[in-house]
Coordinates of N, CA, C and O in Angstrom, one line a residue:
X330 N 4.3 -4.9 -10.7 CA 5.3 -3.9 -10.8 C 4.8 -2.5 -11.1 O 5.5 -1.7 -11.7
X331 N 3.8 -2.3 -10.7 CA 2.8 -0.9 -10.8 C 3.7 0.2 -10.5 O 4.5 -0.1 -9.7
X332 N 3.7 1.5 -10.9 CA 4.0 2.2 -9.8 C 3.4 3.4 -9.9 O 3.4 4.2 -10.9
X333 N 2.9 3.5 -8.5 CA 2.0 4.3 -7.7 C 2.5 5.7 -6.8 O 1.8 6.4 -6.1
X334 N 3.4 5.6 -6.9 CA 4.4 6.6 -6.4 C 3.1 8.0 -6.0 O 2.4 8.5 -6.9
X335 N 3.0 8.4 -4.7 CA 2.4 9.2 -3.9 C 0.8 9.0 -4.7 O 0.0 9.9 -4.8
X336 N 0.4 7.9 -4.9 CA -1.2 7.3 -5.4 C -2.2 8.0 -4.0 O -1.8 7.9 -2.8
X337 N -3.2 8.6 -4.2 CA -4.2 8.7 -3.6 C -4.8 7.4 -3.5 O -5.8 7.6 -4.2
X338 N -4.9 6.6 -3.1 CA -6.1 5.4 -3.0 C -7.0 5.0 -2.0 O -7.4 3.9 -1.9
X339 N -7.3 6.3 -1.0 CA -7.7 6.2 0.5 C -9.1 6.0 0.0 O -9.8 6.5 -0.9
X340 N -9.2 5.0 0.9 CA -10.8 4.2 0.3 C -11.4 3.7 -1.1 O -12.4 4.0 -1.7
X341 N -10.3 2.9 -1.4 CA -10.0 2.6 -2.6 C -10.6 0.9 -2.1 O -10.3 0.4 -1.0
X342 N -11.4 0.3 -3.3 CA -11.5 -1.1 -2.8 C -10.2 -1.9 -4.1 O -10.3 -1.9 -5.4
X343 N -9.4 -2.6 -3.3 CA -8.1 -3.1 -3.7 C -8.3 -4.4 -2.8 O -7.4 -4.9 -2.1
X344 N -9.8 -5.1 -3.0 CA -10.0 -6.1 -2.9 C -9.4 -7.5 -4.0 O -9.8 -7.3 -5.2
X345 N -8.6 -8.5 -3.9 CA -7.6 -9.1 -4.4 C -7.3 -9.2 -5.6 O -7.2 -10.1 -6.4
X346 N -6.8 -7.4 -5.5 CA -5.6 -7.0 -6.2 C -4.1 -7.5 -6.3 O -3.8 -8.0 -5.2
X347 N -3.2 -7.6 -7.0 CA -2.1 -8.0 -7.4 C -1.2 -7.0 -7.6 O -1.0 -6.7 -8.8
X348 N -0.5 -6.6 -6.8 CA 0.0 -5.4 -6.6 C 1.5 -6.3 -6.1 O 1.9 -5.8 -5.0
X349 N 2.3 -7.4 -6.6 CA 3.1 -7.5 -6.6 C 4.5 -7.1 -7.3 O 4.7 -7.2 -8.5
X350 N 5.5 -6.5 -6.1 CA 6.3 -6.1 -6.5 C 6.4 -4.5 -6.7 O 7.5 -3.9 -6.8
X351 N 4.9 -3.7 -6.8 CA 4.6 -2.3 -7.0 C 5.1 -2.0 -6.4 O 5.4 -2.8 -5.5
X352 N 5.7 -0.2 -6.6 CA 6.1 0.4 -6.1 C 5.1 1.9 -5.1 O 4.8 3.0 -5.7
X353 N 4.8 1.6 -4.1 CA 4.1 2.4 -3.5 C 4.1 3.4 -2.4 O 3.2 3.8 -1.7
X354 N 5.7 3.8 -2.5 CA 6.1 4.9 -1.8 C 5.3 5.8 -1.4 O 4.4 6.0 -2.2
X355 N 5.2 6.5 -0.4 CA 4.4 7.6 0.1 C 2.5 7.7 -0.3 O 1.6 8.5 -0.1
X356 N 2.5 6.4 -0.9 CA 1.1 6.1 -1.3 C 0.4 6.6 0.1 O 1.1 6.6 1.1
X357 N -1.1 7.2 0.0 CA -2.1 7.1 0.9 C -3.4 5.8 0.5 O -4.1 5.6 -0.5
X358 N -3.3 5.3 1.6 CA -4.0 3.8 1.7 C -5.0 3.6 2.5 O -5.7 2.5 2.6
X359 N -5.1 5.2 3.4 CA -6.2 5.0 4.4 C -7.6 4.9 4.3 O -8.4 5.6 3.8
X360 N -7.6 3.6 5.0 CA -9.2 3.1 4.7 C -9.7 2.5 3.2 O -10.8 2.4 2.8
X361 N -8.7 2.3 2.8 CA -8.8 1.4 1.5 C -9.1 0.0 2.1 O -9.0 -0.2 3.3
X362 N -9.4 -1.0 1.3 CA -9.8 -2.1 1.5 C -8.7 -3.0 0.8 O -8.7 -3.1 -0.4
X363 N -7.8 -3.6 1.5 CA -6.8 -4.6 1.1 C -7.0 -6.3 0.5 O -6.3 -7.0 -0.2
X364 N -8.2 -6.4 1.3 CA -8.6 -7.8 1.4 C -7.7 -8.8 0.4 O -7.4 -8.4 -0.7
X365 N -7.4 -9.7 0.6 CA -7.0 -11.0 0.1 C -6.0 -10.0 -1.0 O -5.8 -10.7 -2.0
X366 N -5.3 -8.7 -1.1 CA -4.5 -8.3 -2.0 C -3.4 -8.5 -1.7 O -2.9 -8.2 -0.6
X367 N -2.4 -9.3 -3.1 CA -1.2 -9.7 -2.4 C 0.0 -8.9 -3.3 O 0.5 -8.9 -4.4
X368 N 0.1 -8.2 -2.0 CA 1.4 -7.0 -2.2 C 3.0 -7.6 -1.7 O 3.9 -7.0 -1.1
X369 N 3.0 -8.9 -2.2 CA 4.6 -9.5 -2.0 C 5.7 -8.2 -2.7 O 5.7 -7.5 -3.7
X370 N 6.1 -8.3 -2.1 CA 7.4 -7.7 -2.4 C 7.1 -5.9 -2.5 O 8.0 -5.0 -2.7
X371 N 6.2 -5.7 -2.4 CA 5.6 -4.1 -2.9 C 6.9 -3.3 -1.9 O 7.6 -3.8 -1.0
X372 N 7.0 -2.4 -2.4 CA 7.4 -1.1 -1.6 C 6.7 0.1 -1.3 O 6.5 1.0 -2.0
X373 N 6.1 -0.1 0.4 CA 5.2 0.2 1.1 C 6.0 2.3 1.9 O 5.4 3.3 2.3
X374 N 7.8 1.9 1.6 CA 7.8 2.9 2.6 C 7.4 4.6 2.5 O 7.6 5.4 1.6
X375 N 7.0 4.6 3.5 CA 6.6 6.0 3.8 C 4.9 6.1 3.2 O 4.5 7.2 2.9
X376 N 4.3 5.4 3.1 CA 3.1 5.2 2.5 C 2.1 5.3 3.9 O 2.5 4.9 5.0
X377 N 1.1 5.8 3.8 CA 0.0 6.1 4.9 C -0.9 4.6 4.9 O -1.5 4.1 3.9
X378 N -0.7 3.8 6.3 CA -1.4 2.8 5.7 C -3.2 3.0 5.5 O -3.9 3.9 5.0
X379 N -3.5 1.6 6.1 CA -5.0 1.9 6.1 C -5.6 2.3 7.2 O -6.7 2.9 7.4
X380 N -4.8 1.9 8.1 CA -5.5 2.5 9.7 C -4.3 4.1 10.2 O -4.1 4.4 11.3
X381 N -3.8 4.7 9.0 CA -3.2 6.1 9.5 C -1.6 6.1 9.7 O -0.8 7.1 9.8
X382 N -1.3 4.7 9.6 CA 0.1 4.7 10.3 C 1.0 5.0 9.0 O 0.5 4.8 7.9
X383 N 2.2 5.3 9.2 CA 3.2 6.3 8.5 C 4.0 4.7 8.2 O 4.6 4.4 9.3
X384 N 4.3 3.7 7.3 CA 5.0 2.6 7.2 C 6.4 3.3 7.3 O 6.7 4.5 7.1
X385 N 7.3 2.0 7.7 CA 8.7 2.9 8.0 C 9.6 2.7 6.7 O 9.4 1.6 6.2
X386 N 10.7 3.4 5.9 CA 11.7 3.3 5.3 C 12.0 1.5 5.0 O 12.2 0.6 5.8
X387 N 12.0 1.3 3.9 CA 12.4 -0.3 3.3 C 11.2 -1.2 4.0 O 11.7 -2.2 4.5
X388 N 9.8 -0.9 4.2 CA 8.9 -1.5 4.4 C 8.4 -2.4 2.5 O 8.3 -1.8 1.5
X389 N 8.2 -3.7 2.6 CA 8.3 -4.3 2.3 C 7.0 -5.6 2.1 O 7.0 -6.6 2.7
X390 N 6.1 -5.4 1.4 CA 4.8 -6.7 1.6 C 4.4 -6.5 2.6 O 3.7 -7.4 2.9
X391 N 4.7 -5.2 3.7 CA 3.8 -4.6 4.5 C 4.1 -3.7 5.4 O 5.1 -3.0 5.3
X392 N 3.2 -3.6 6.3 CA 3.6 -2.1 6.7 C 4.3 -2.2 7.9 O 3.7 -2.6 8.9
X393 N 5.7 -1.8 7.9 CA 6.3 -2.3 9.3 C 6.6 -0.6 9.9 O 7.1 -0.4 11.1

């Protein structure tokens, strides 16, 4: 239930992290390391992923 609200974490290792349920709106994620991190439920939208992409509005445990 973290919240990270506009978090810098670009190349962040967020290797299996528990980031369930966090809130990570407009986060930057690029080139961070996700590995085995389980973002159930997280709120992803508008967050930069890791490969650049812009997640869309009510993205959800990932980046749609």
């Amino acid at each position: 239930g973290a919240e990270l609200i506009n978090a810098s974490l670009r190349g962040a290792d967020l290797t299996d992290a528990i980031l369930i349920g966090a809130i990570l709106t407009e986060a930057n994620l690029r080139g961070a390391d996700l590995t085995r991190a389980n973002l159930s439920g997280a709120d992803l939208s508008g967050a930069t992923w890791t490969d650049g992409r812009i997640c869309a509005e009510g993205s959800r445990g990932a980046c749609n």
